[in-house]
Amino acid sequence: MELKFLFNSKLLSITFLLLTSVFLFTACEKDDDDDEEEEVELITTLELTFDDGSTTQAFTFQDLDGDGGNAPSIDDITLSSNTTYNVSIRLANDSETPSEDITAEVMEEDLDHIFIFTPGAGLNLSAQITDQDSNGAPIGLSSQMVTLGASTGTLNVKLKHEADKSSPATTGETDIDVTFNVTIQ
Amino acid sequence: MNKLMFFLGLLSISTSLTAQVCKHQLRGKVVHAHTKEELPNVSIVVEDENKGVLSNEHGEFIIDGVCEGEHSVVCSHLGFRASHRIVRLQSDSLLIVSLEPEALHIHEVTVSAEAIEQKSTNTSTVIQGTLLERSRGQGLGEALTEVVGVQTLKTGSSIAKPIIQGLHSNRILILNNGVRQEGQQWGMEHAPEIDPYIADKLTVVKGANSVRYGADAIGGIVLVETKDLPTKKGIHGALNLAGYSNGRQGGASLYLEGRLSDKLPLAGRIQGTFKRGGNLKAPNYFLANTGVREHNFSYEVGYKKERYGINLFYSQFNTELGIFRGAHIGNLTDLENAIQSEVPLIMADFTYQLDRPLQRIMHELTKVKGFVRTGEKGKLKWQYARQFNRRQEFDAHRQFGELSDEFDLPNMEFEITSHSADVVWQHYPIKNFKGEIGVSFIHQRNTTDRGGLIPDYKSYTLGGFWLERWKNYPFPLELEAGIRYDFKRLNIEGRRGEEDQQLDFGNVSGSIGAIYHLSHDWHLNFNFGTAWRSPNISELYSDGVHHGTASYELGRNDLQSELALNATLTVEYDNEKNLGGSLSLYHNFIKNYIYLQPQERPILTIRGAFPAYHYEQTNARLIGADLDFHYHISEHLEWQGQLAIVRGHNLKIDDYLVLMPSDRFKNAIKYEFDEGTILKNSFVKLGMQNVLKQNRIPEGGDFAPAPKGYTLFDLEMGTNFSLGKLPMEVGLNVENLFNNTYRDYLNRFRYFADEPGTNISLRLKLIF
């Protein structure tokens, strides 16, 4: 009787020990990745470079601290009338040092990306994308813009991701949607 | 014989939610089988209801609140052979038990008497039996909607959070197996991380009540309770299988449980669930990337003597949820495009493949609890639990550069580790008073490893409570009162070079309630309770664009705690023949109610302008009524009905509260067949649900008007039979019988797609 009881309590303690160790082994821990906190990749800067053959001018939209916080700074664009410009786009993440070039990454995934240029009403400007992806569809990192008579208005630049390139305005996700004030003089 | 009783006990599990009458009194006397002397201190336990008492010095006992139906009652006492009886209760009953003395030797008798559960003076509803079986394959949130006044707040069709009387998320407290569920409850797309198959019983306690379980129970409490470990020797188990036509979803859940012997009262259970589903289908199209993968398991070991016991429990919940692809947008224009389009902008065929956007969640609970009887006066219970929750969210939008197929780089990752300790002393009746007193402590550490949406923090919560119930049977009044104090400290780590912050919150909560038995058929419940919650971390500190809703949300770290004052009156009627039901009226006043207020100026980002919202506080009032009833038209035919109405007002700006459920009615006709020689408990039920359009929405701040109201039909059939000697339960269910196209105001993806169409499901349960 005594012995049996002893046996039972021994068996019991072993069982509990075993189970407790199972607990210890299976308990999940926080990843030890405190230091690797990674922010979602930002595009802080969009730069439009206008080249009329003799001079180049650059205008930027820049939001160094990302969404919220300080408001973005947006250059006003001033162009000459009746001029044809070759326009190129540069994208960067300037919140990091060294600054990260994102233009090349868009280029690498050219099939998935397209820019849309939309001049506002009243602005005498037209835009035509000149570069092509491997399927022959437009990308928009390079384009040609033609100004006519003096006017003021806006120019909206969008970058779409995974859009249907035949109807990019209403499909895909918007990565960039920036509006500049433009004066043609 | 024992086996037979075990099965009888299982079969007697109520199949009806509201028809169950649980107000009967089981009275009786225990005597010596030969000498007829009265035996004091005999434990009398209604096994299937987990209720028990000890006989008094005259051998008498009273057990209140016993449900109608068959029960397994065990009377045991040291030195006597335990008596197992099947008692069929239809009204208050008297039971005389004779105990045979153990002739040979005195051996230990295991007593399964647990805490003497008391009916809450709050309105509470229990889901168990067939009702739980039929709905739990689809998740916890869905299962809870069986209760009148409970709806779900959905994000697509795979994420559902319970809304109780108009309140959800951090205003609902979920207790998983006695432990406060601690994940990232603040998010509207963060569903409770609980396997519904772990539950044997779900209880919804409506109305504010912080006293027993602590802060957050502004709208109510959901109790997820597991089965007690077996009290008899042998190995048993059950296998659940469920298949759904929509999403071609399949699930299986199995448990095995056993107990060694009376000498070594060690019992255990292992349980596991597996679930897999693919893209769901709305009547006219598949919903891209709406599959789900889930695997969960748990185990439990208990050692229980008459005077003390200890129990270890472990559970792990793992899920991967596809987020509807058509709901992912980059900015406001994308959202407007999606709303404009009649059909989702991204289409797909059926697949089990999960793609971005995706959520992957892991929740783990480890718990040790025990009790020690403290003489004849009461019982001391203690519990320690550790929870770990990891939530990873993967955006559809690939960051530039290589995208890993293995999903090893989430865009957002939160990890929260919580430790909680509880000690409660329950005392047995002292001059008609019985009650409990306890303390609890919680420590939490929450880190945001990716995404930076909320800062890292630690929190400490210390609370203490005292709850007493007065009852003097047969006097028809029962009273309950309780008081609690909690203190919570948040230590927030500064982000991006900001300074660390410390915030303290503290609050007294109280409750007072009464149950008055007007007559045998009529009962009145009244409860006045308070509850509080501290502002959550996202309300305090969020600062960024909320994807999917295309809005910029700005937290405020000077927010005060919310405080709710809730009054509920419930009238219950049951003539135990053909008519029964209950009507609850409630008034919930919430001081410092936290909500998102639209700002006048949008926030300009490189992705365009986003409408901005900031967290604001107001005083809010929610009033409503929940009605449910059942009426036996004939012996076989029953009419069941439910009605839920809630009105939420923002009192400071005299406007409505957002995301309030619209008025809804449910009607069902159930036909129960005669008991056959093979088929038992067979029924067919046709249900209809009417949901009205929500016309009471706050001004501004929404991108599209509330969708139209809708009517849905569903059909359900069920039966029980034996496969060899093993009892088996089969159910067939058709949801959205006529494949109606509709959208629901409480689904955050209503801008993007219709709700799923017809879903036929078949479920089997085999008990062995």
mmCIF file with all atom_site columns, N, CA and C in Angstrom, chain B residues 482-538:
data_model
loop_
_atom_site.group_PDB
_atom_site.id
_atom_site.type_symbol
_atom_site.label_atom_id
_atom_site.label_alt_id
_atom_site.label_comp_id
_atom_site.label_asym_id
_atom_site.label_entity_id
_atom_site.label_seq_id
_atom_site.pdbx_PDB_ins_code
_atom_site.Cartn_x
_atom_site.Cartn_y
_atom_site.Cartn_z
_atom_site.occupancy
_atom_site.B_iso_or_equiv
_atom_site.pdbx_formal_charge
_atom_site.auth_seq_id
_atom_site.auth_comp_id
_atom_site.auth_asym_id
_atom_site.auth_atom_id
_atom_site.pdbx_PDB_model_num
ATOM 1   N N  . GLY B 1 482 ? -20.883 43.911 -6.549  1.00 0.00 ? 482 GLY B N  1
ATOM 2   C CA . GLY B 1 482 ? -19.439 43.720 -6.621  1.00 0.00 ? 482 GLY B CA 1
ATOM 3   C C  . GLY B 1 482 ? -18.713 45.034 -6.819  1.00 0.00 ? 482 GLY B C  1
ATOM 4   N N  . ILE B 1 483 ? -17.453 45.025 -6.467  1.00 0.00 ? 483 ILE B N  1
ATOM 5   C CA . ILE B 1 483 ? -16.637 46.224 -6.632  1.00 0.00 ? 483 ILE B CA 1
ATOM 6   C C  . ILE B 1 483 ? -15.229 45.809 -7.035  1.00 0.00 ? 483 ILE B C  1
ATOM 7   N N  . ARG B 1 484 ? -14.577 46.683 -7.800  1.00 0.00 ? 484 ARG B N  1
ATOM 8   C CA . ARG B 1 484 ? -13.244 46.364 -8.300  1.00 0.00 ? 484 ARG B CA 1
ATOM 9   C C  . ARG B 1 484 ? -12.426 47.633 -8.471  1.00 0.00 ? 484 ARG B C  1
ATOM 10  N N  . TYR B 1 485 ? -11.143 47.494 -8.310  1.00 0.00 ? 485 TYR B N  1
ATOM 11  C CA . TYR B 1 485 ? -10.249 48.609 -8.643  1.00 0.00 ? 485 TYR B CA 1
ATOM 12  C C  . TYR B 1 485 ? -9.119  48.074 -9.517  1.00 0.00 ? 485 TYR B C  1
ATOM 13  N N  . ASP B 1 486 ? -8.795  48.820 -10.550 1.00 0.00 ? 486 ASP B N  1
ATOM 14  C CA . ASP B 1 486 ? -7.678  48.447 -11.421 1.00 0.00 ? 486 ASP B CA 1
ATOM 15  C C  . ASP B 1 486 ? -6.742  49.633 -11.601 1.00 0.00 ? 486 ASP B C  1
ATOM 16  N N  . PHE B 1 487 ? -5.476  49.307 -11.710 1.00 0.00 ? 487 PHE B N  1
ATOM 17  C CA . PHE B 1 487 ? -4.500  50.331 -12.035 1.00 0.00 ? 487 PHE B CA 1
ATOM 18  C C  . PHE B 1 487 ? -3.681  49.819 -13.217 1.00 0.00 ? 487 PHE B C  1
ATOM 19  N N  . LYS B 1 488 ? -3.491  50.671 -14.209 1.00 0.00 ? 488 LYS B N  1
ATOM 20  C CA . LYS B 1 488 ? -2.734  50.255 -15.386 1.00 0.00 ? 488 LYS B CA 1
ATOM 21  C C  . LYS B 1 488 ? -1.674  51.286 -15.720 1.00 0.00 ? 488 LYS B C  1
ATOM 22  N N  . ARG B 1 489 ? -0.461  50.828 -15.923 1.00 0.00 ? 489 ARG B N  1
ATOM 23  C CA . ARG B 1 489 ? 0.628   51.732 -16.299 1.00 0.00 ? 489 ARG B CA 1
ATOM 24  C C  . ARG B 1 489 ? 1.171   51.304 -17.654 1.00 0.00 ? 489 ARG B C  1
ATOM 25  N N  . LEU B 1 490 ? 1.309   52.294 -18.533 1.00 0.00 ? 490 LEU B N  1
ATOM 26  C CA . LEU B 1 490 ? 1.873   52.038 -19.862 1.00 0.00 ? 490 LEU B CA 1
ATOM 27  C C  . LEU B 1 490 ? 3.217   52.750 -19.960 1.00 0.00 ? 490 LEU B C  1
ATOM 28  N N  . ASN B 1 491 ? 4.250   52.019 -20.317 1.00 0.00 ? 491 ASN B N  1
ATOM 29  C CA . ASN B 1 491 ? 5.545   52.637 -20.584 1.00 0.00 ? 491 ASN B CA 1
ATOM 30  C C  . ASN B 1 491 ? 5.806   52.546 -22.074 1.00 0.00 ? 491 ASN B C  1
ATOM 31  N N  . ILE B 1 492 ? 5.770   53.681 -22.726 1.00 0.00 ? 492 ILE B N  1
ATOM 32  C CA . ILE B 1 492 ? 5.872   53.693 -24.183 1.00 0.00 ? 492 ILE B CA 1
ATOM 33  C C  . ILE B 1 492 ? 7.262   54.137 -24.603 1.00 0.00 ? 492 ILE B C  1
ATOM 34  N N  . GLU B 1 493 ? 7.844   53.355 -25.463 1.00 0.00 ? 493 GLU B N  1
ATOM 35  C CA . GLU B 1 493 ? 9.185   53.703 -25.953 1.00 0.00 ? 493 GLU B CA 1
ATOM 36  C C  . GLU B 1 493 ? 9.062   54.717 -27.081 1.00 0.00 ? 493 GLU B C  1
ATOM 37  N N  . GLY B 1 494 ? 9.844   55.764 -26.986 1.00 0.00 ? 494 GLY B N  1
ATOM 38  C CA . GLY B 1 494 ? 9.796   56.802 -28.011 1.00 0.00 ? 494 GLY B CA 1
ATOM 39  C C  . GLY B 1 494 ? 10.275  56.277 -29.346 1.00 0.00 ? 494 GLY B C  1
ATOM 40  N N  . ARG B 1 495 ? 9.649   56.775 -30.406 1.00 0.00 ? 495 ARG B N  1
ATOM 41  C CA . ARG B 1 495 ? 10.072  56.356 -31.748 1.00 0.00 ? 495 ARG B CA 1
ATOM 42  C C  . ARG B 1 495 ? 10.883  57.471 -32.372 1.00 0.00 ? 495 ARG B C  1
ATOM 43  N N  . ARG B 1 496 ? 11.763  57.132 -33.241 1.00 0.00 ? 496 ARG B N  1
ATOM 44  C CA . ARG B 1 496 ? 12.536  58.089 -34.037 1.00 0.00 ? 496 ARG B CA 1
ATOM 45  C C  . ARG B 1 496 ? 13.074  59.211 -33.159 1.00 0.00 ? 496 ARG B C  1
ATOM 46  N N  . GLY B 1 497 ? 13.706  58.804 -32.068 1.00 0.00 ? 497 GLY B N  1
ATOM 47  C CA . GLY B 1 497 ? 14.356  59.780 -31.210 1.00 0.00 ? 497 GLY B CA 1
ATOM 48  C C  . GLY B 1 497 ? 13.424  60.524 -30.261 1.00 0.00 ? 497 GLY B C  1
ATOM 49  N N  . GLU B 1 498 ? 12.109  60.210 -30.302 1.00 0.00 ? 498 GLU B N  1
ATOM 50  C CA . GLU B 1 498 ? 11.199  60.853 -29.348 1.00 0.00 ? 498 GLU B CA 1
ATOM 51  C C  . GLU B 1 498 ? 11.479  60.314 -27.953 1.00 0.00 ? 498 GLU B C  1
ATOM 52  N N  . GLU B 1 499 ? 10.994  61.052 -26.949 1.00 0.00 ? 499 GLU B N  1
ATOM 53  C CA . GLU B 1 499 ? 11.227  60.618 -25.579 1.00 0.00 ? 499 GLU B CA 1
ATOM 54  C C  . GLU B 1 499 ? 10.259  59.515 -25.176 1.00 0.00 ? 499 GLU B C  1
ATOM 55  N N  . ASP B 1 500 ? 10.696  58.683 -24.246 1.00 0.00 ? 500 ASP B N  1
ATOM 56  C CA . ASP B 1 500 ? 9.800   57.659 -23.695 1.00 0.00 ? 500 ASP B CA 1
ATOM 57  C C  . ASP B 1 500 ? 8.684   58.351 -22.914 1.00 0.00 ? 500 ASP B C  1
ATOM 58  N N  . GLN B 1 501 ? 7.560   57.669 -22.817 1.00 0.00 ? 501 GLN B N  1
ATOM 59  C CA . GLN B 1 501 ? 6.449   58.248 -22.080 1.00 0.00 ? 501 GLN B CA 1
ATOM 60  C C  . GLN B 1 501 ? 5.881   57.242 -21.119 1.00 0.00 ? 501 GLN B C  1
ATOM 61  N N  . GLN B 1 502 ? 5.311   57.770 -20.032 1.00 0.00 ? 502 GLN B N  1
ATOM 62  C CA . GLN B 1 502 ? 4.640   56.887 -19.087 1.00 0.00 ? 502 GLN B CA 1
ATOM 63  C C  . GLN B 1 502 ? 3.229   57.409 -18.868 1.00 0.00 ? 502 GLN B C  1
ATOM 64  N N  . LEU B 1 503 ? 2.259   56.529 -19.041 1.00 0.00 ? 503 LEU B N  1
ATOM 65  C CA . LEU B 1 503 ? 0.868   56.921 -18.842 1.00 0.00 ? 503 LEU B CA 1
ATOM 66  C C  . LEU B 1 503 ? 0.251   56.013 -17.788 1.00 0.00 ? 503 LEU B C  1
ATOM 67  N N  . ASP B 1 504 ? -0.494  56.603 -16.846 1.00 0.00 ? 504 ASP B N  1
ATOM 68  C CA . ASP B 1 504 ? -1.162  55.817 -15.804 1.00 0.00 ? 504 ASP B CA 1
ATOM 69  C C  . ASP B 1 504 ? -2.672  55.961 -15.927 1.00 0.00 ? 504 ASP B C  1
ATOM 70  N N  . PHE B 1 505 ? -3.341  54.855 -15.733 1.00 0.00 ? 505 PHE B N  1
ATOM 71  C CA . PHE B 1 505 ? -4.797  54.871 -15.729 1.00 0.00 ? 505 PHE B CA 1
ATOM 72  C C  . PHE B 1 505 ? -5.274  54.062 -14.531 1.00 0.00 ? 505 PHE B C  1
ATOM 73  N N  . GLY B 1 506 ? -6.351  54.502 -13.888 1.00 0.00 ? 506 GLY B N  1
ATOM 74  C CA . GLY B 1 506 ? -6.878  53.741 -12.768 1.00 0.00 ? 506 GLY B CA 1
ATOM 75  C C  . GLY B 1 506 ? -8.379  53.938 -12.697 1.00 0.00 ? 506 GLY B C  1
ATOM 76  N N  . ASN B 1 507 ? -9.076  52.936 -12.234 1.00 0.00 ? 507 ASN B N  1
ATOM 77  C CA . ASN B 1 507 ? -10.512 53.102 -12.172 1.00 0.00 ? 507 ASN B CA 1
ATOM 78  C C  . ASN B 1 507 ? -11.196 52.138 -11.215 1.00 0.00 ? 507 ASN B C  1
ATOM 79  N N  . VAL B 1 508 ? -12.263 52.645 -10.578 1.00 0.00 ? 508 VAL B N  1
ATOM 80  C CA . VAL B 1 508 ? -13.118 51.808 -9.735  1.00 0.00 ? 508 VAL B CA 1
ATOM 81  C C  . VAL B 1 508 ? -14.315 51.384 -10.582 1.00 0.00 ? 508 VAL B C  1
ATOM 82  N N  . SER B 1 509 ? -14.636 50.117 -10.548 1.00 0.00 ? 509 SER B N  1
ATOM 83  C CA . SER B 1 509 ? -15.844 49.641 -11.237 1.00 0.00 ? 509 SER B CA 1
ATOM 84  C C  . SER B 1 509 ? -16.753 49.010 -10.196 1.00 0.00 ? 509 SER B C  1
ATOM 85  N N  . GLY B 1 510 ? -18.031 49.018 -10.494 1.00 0.00 ? 510 GLY B N  1
ATOM 86  C CA . GLY B 1 510 ? -18.966 48.391 -9.568  1.00 0.00 ? 510 GLY B CA 1
ATOM 87  C C  . GLY B 1 510 ? -20.134 47.796 -10.315 1.00 0.00 ? 510 GLY B C  1
ATOM 88  N N  . SER B 1 511 ? -20.841 46.912 -9.662  1.00 0.00 ? 511 SER B N  1
ATOM 89  C CA . SER B 1 511 ? -22.053 46.393 -10.287 1.00 0.00 ? 511 SER B CA 1
ATOM 90  C C  . SER B 1 511 ? -23.032 45.990 -9.205  1.00 0.00 ? 511 SER B C  1
ATOM 91  N N  . ILE B 1 512 ? -24.288 46.102 -9.526  1.00 0.00 ? 512 ILE B N  1
ATOM 92  C CA . ILE B 1 512 ? -25.319 45.642 -8.619  1.00 0.00 ? 512 ILE B CA 1
ATOM 93  C C  . ILE B 1 512 ? -26.425 45.044 -9.469  1.00 0.00 ? 512 ILE B C  1
ATOM 94  N N  . GLY B 1 513 ? -26.893 43.890 -9.070  1.00 0.00 ? 513 GLY B N  1
ATOM 95  C CA . GLY B 1 513 ? -27.885 43.215 -9.900  1.00 0.00 ? 513 GLY B CA 1
ATOM 96  C C  . GLY B 1 513 ? -28.881 42.451 -9.055  1.00 0.00 ? 513 GLY B C  1
ATOM 97  N N  . ALA B 1 514 ? -30.008 42.154 -9.683  1.00 0.00 ? 514 ALA B N  1
ATOM 98  C CA . ALA B 1 514 ? -31.043 41.412 -8.968  1.00 0.00 ? 514 ALA B CA 1
ATOM 99  C C  . ALA B 1 514 ? -31.758 40.478 -9.923  1.00 0.00 ? 514 ALA B C  1
ATOM 100 N N  . ILE B 1 515 ? -32.155 39.332 -9.396  1.00 0.00 ? 515 ILE B N  1
ATOM 101 C CA . ILE B 1 515 ? -33.030 38.424 -10.144 1.00 0.00 ? 515 ILE B CA 1
ATOM 102 C C  . ILE B 1 515 ? -34.270 38.257 -9.295  1.00 0.00 ? 515 ILE B C  1
ATOM 103 N N  . TYR B 1 516 ? -35.431 38.479 -9.886  1.00 0.00 ? 516 TYR B N  1
ATOM 104 C CA . TYR B 1 516 ? -36.671 38.336 -9.136  1.00 0.00 ? 516 TYR B CA 1
ATOM 105 C C  . TYR B 1 516 ? -37.558 37.325 -9.845  1.00 0.00 ? 516 TYR B C  1
ATOM 106 N N  . HIS B 1 517 ? -37.924 36.288 -9.134  1.00 0.00 ? 517 HIS B N  1
ATOM 107 C CA . HIS B 1 517 ? -38.772 35.260 -9.722  1.00 0.00 ? 517 HIS B CA 1
ATOM 108 C C  . HIS B 1 517 ? -40.221 35.633 -9.445  1.00 0.00 ? 517 HIS B C  1
ATOM 109 N N  . LEU B 1 518 ? -40.863 36.252 -10.427 1.00 0.00 ? 518 LEU B N  1
ATOM 110 C CA . LEU B 1 518 ? -42.239 36.723 -10.259 1.00 0.00 ? 518 LEU B CA 1
ATOM 111 C C  . LEU B 1 518 ? -43.191 35.567 -10.024 1.00 0.00 ? 518 LEU B C  1
ATOM 112 N N  . SER B 1 519 ? -42.985 34.519 -10.796 1.00 0.00 ? 519 SER B N  1
ATOM 113 C CA . SER B 1 519 ? -43.804 33.322 -10.641 1.00 0.00 ? 519 SER B CA 1
ATOM 114 C C  . SER B 1 519 ? -42.957 32.187 -11.209 1.00 0.00 ? 519 SER B C  1
ATOM 115 N N  . HIS B 1 520 ? -43.570 31.066 -11.343 1.00 0.00 ? 520 HIS B N  1
ATOM 116 C CA . HIS B 1 520 ? -42.821 29.953 -11.905 1.00 0.00 ? 520 HIS B CA 1
ATOM 117 C C  . HIS B 1 520 ? -42.410 30.219 -13.348 1.00 0.00 ? 520 HIS B C  1
ATOM 118 N N  . ASP B 1 521 ? -43.245 30.974 -14.062 1.00 0.00 ? 521 ASP B N  1
ATOM 119 C CA . ASP B 1 521 ? -43.004 31.207 -15.487 1.00 0.00 ? 521 ASP B CA 1
ATOM 120 C C  . ASP B 1 521 ? -42.278 32.525 -15.775 1.00 0.00 ? 521 ASP B C  1
ATOM 121 N N  . TRP B 1 522 ? -42.463 33.494 -14.911 1.00 0.00 ? 522 TRP B N  1
ATOM 122 C CA . TRP B 1 522 ? -41.948 34.838 -15.182 1.00 0.00 ? 522 TRP B CA 1
ATOM 123 C C  . TRP B 1 522 ? -40.752 35.167 -14.287 1.00 0.00 ? 522 TRP B C  1
ATOM 124 N N  . HIS B 1 523 ? -39.746 35.748 -14.904 1.00 0.00 ? 523 HIS B N  1
ATOM 125 C CA . HIS B 1 523 ? -38.552 36.133 -14.141 1.00 0.00 ? 523 HIS B CA 1
ATOM 126 C C  . HIS B 1 523 ? -38.061 37.493 -14.614 1.00 0.00 ? 523 HIS B C  1
ATOM 127 N N  . LEU B 1 524 ? -37.555 38.263 -13.692 1.00 0.00 ? 524 LEU B N  1
ATOM 128 C CA . LEU B 1 524 ? -37.014 39.580 -14.008 1.00 0.00 ? 524 LEU B CA 1
ATOM 129 C C  . LEU B 1 524 ? -35.544 39.627 -13.622 1.00 0.00 ? 524 LEU B C  1
ATOM 130 N N  . ASN B 1 525 ? -34.737 40.176 -14.497 1.00 0.00 ? 525 ASN B N  1
ATOM 131 C CA . ASN B 1 525 ? -33.312 40.363 -14.223 1.00 0.00 ? 525 ASN B CA 1
ATOM 132 C C  . ASN B 1 525 ? -33.012 41.840 -14.326 1.00 0.00 ? 525 ASN B C  1
ATOM 133 N N  . PHE B 1 526 ? -32.323 42.377 -13.358 1.00 0.00 ? 526 PHE B N  1
ATOM 134 C CA . PHE B 1 526 ? -31.895 43.762 -13.504 1.00 0.00 ? 526 PHE B CA 1
ATOM 135 C C  . PHE B 1 526 ? -30.424 43.850 -13.166 1.00 0.00 ? 526 PHE B C  1
ATOM 136 N N  . ASN B 1 527 ? -29.693 44.579 -13.972 1.00 0.00 ? 527 ASN B N  1
ATOM 137 C CA . ASN B 1 527 ? -28.288 44.750 -13.666 1.00 0.00 ? 527 ASN B CA 1
ATOM 138 C C  . ASN B 1 527 ? -27.848 46.165 -13.976 1.00 0.00 ? 527 ASN B C  1
ATOM 139 N N  . PHE B 1 528 ? -27.110 46.739 -13.016 1.00 0.00 ? 528 PHE B N  1
ATOM 140 C CA . PHE B 1 528 ? -26.499 48.026 -13.261 1.00 0.00 ? 528 PHE B CA 1
ATOM 141 C C  . PHE B 1 528 ? -25.006 47.823 -13.070 1.00 0.00 ? 528 PHE B C  1
ATOM 142 N N  . GLY B 1 529 ? -24.255 48.060 -14.129 1.00 0.00 ? 529 GLY B N  1
ATOM 143 C CA . GLY B 1 529 ? -22.827 47.779 -14.024 1.00 0.00 ? 529 GLY B CA 1
ATOM 144 C C  . GLY B 1 529 ? -21.998 48.887 -14.648 1.00 0.00 ? 529 GLY B C  1
ATOM 145 N N  . THR B 1 530 ? -20.762 48.990 -14.203 1.00 0.00 ? 530 THR B N  1
ATOM 146 C CA . THR B 1 530 ? -19.854 49.931 -14.844 1.00 0.00 ? 530 THR B CA 1
ATOM 147 C C  . THR B 1 530 ? -18.670 49.166 -15.395 1.00 0.00 ? 530 THR B C  1
ATOM 148 N N  . ALA B 1 531 ? -18.050 49.749 -16.389 1.00 0.00 ? 531 ALA B N  1
ATOM 149 C CA . ALA B 1 531 ? -16.859 49.146 -16.962 1.00 0.00 ? 531 ALA B CA 1
ATOM 150 C C  . ALA B 1 531 ? -15.988 50.275 -17.474 1.00 0.00 ? 531 ALA B C  1
ATOM 151 N N  . TRP B 1 532 ? -14.735 49.992 -17.631 1.00 0.00 ? 532 TRP B N  1
ATOM 152 C CA . TRP B 1 532 ? -13.840 51.026 -18.155 1.00 0.00 ? 532 TRP B CA 1
ATOM 153 C C  . TRP B 1 532 ? -12.798 50.382 -19.035 1.00 0.00 ? 532 TRP B C  1
ATOM 154 N N  . ARG B 1 533 ? -12.153 51.194 -19.809 1.00 0.00 ? 533 ARG B N  1
ATOM 155 C CA . ARG B 1 533 ? -10.979 50.733 -20.552 1.00 0.00 ? 533 ARG B CA 1
ATOM 156 C C  . ARG B 1 533 ? -10.074 51.923 -20.774 1.00 0.00 ? 533 ARG B C  1
ATOM 157 N N  . SER B 1 534 ? -8.798  51.672 -20.759 1.00 0.00 ? 534 SER B N  1
ATOM 158 C CA . SER B 1 534 ? -7.862  52.748 -21.058 1.00 0.00 ? 534 SER B CA 1
ATOM 159 C C  . SER B 1 534 ? -7.779  52.850 -22.576 1.00 0.00 ? 534 SER B C  1
ATOM 160 N N  . PRO B 1 535 ? -7.430  54.032 -23.095 1.00 0.00 ? 535 PRO B N  1
ATOM 161 C CA . PRO B 1 535 ? -7.292  54.134 -24.549 1.00 0.00 ? 535 PRO B CA 1
ATOM 162 C C  . PRO B 1 535 ? -6.240  53.145 -25.030 1.00 0.00 ? 535 PRO B C  1
ATOM 163 N N  . ASN B 1 536 ? -6.447  52.550 -26.178 1.00 0.00 ? 536 ASN B N  1
ATOM 164 C CA . ASN B 1 536 ? -5.464  51.568 -26.633 1.00 0.00 ? 536 ASN B CA 1
ATOM 165 C C  . ASN B 1 536 ? -4.340  52.256 -27.391 1.00 0.00 ? 536 ASN B C  1
ATOM 166 N N  . ILE B 1 537 ? -3.336  51.494 -27.675 1.00 0.00 ? 537 ILE B N  1
ATOM 167 C CA . ILE B 1 537 ? -2.094  52.058 -28.195 1.00 0.00 ? 537 ILE B CA 1
ATOM 168 C C  . ILE B 1 537 ? -2.289  52.746 -29.545 1.00 0.00 ? 537 ILE B C  1
ATOM 169 N N  . SER B 1 538 ? -3.198  52.229 -30.359 1.00 0.00 ? 538 SER B N  1
ATOM 170 C CA . SER B 1 538 ? -3.372  52.866 -31.668 1.00 0.00 ? 538 SER B CA 1
ATOM 171 C C  . SER B 1 538 ? -4.157  54.166 -31.524 1.00 0.00 ? 538 SER B C  1
#
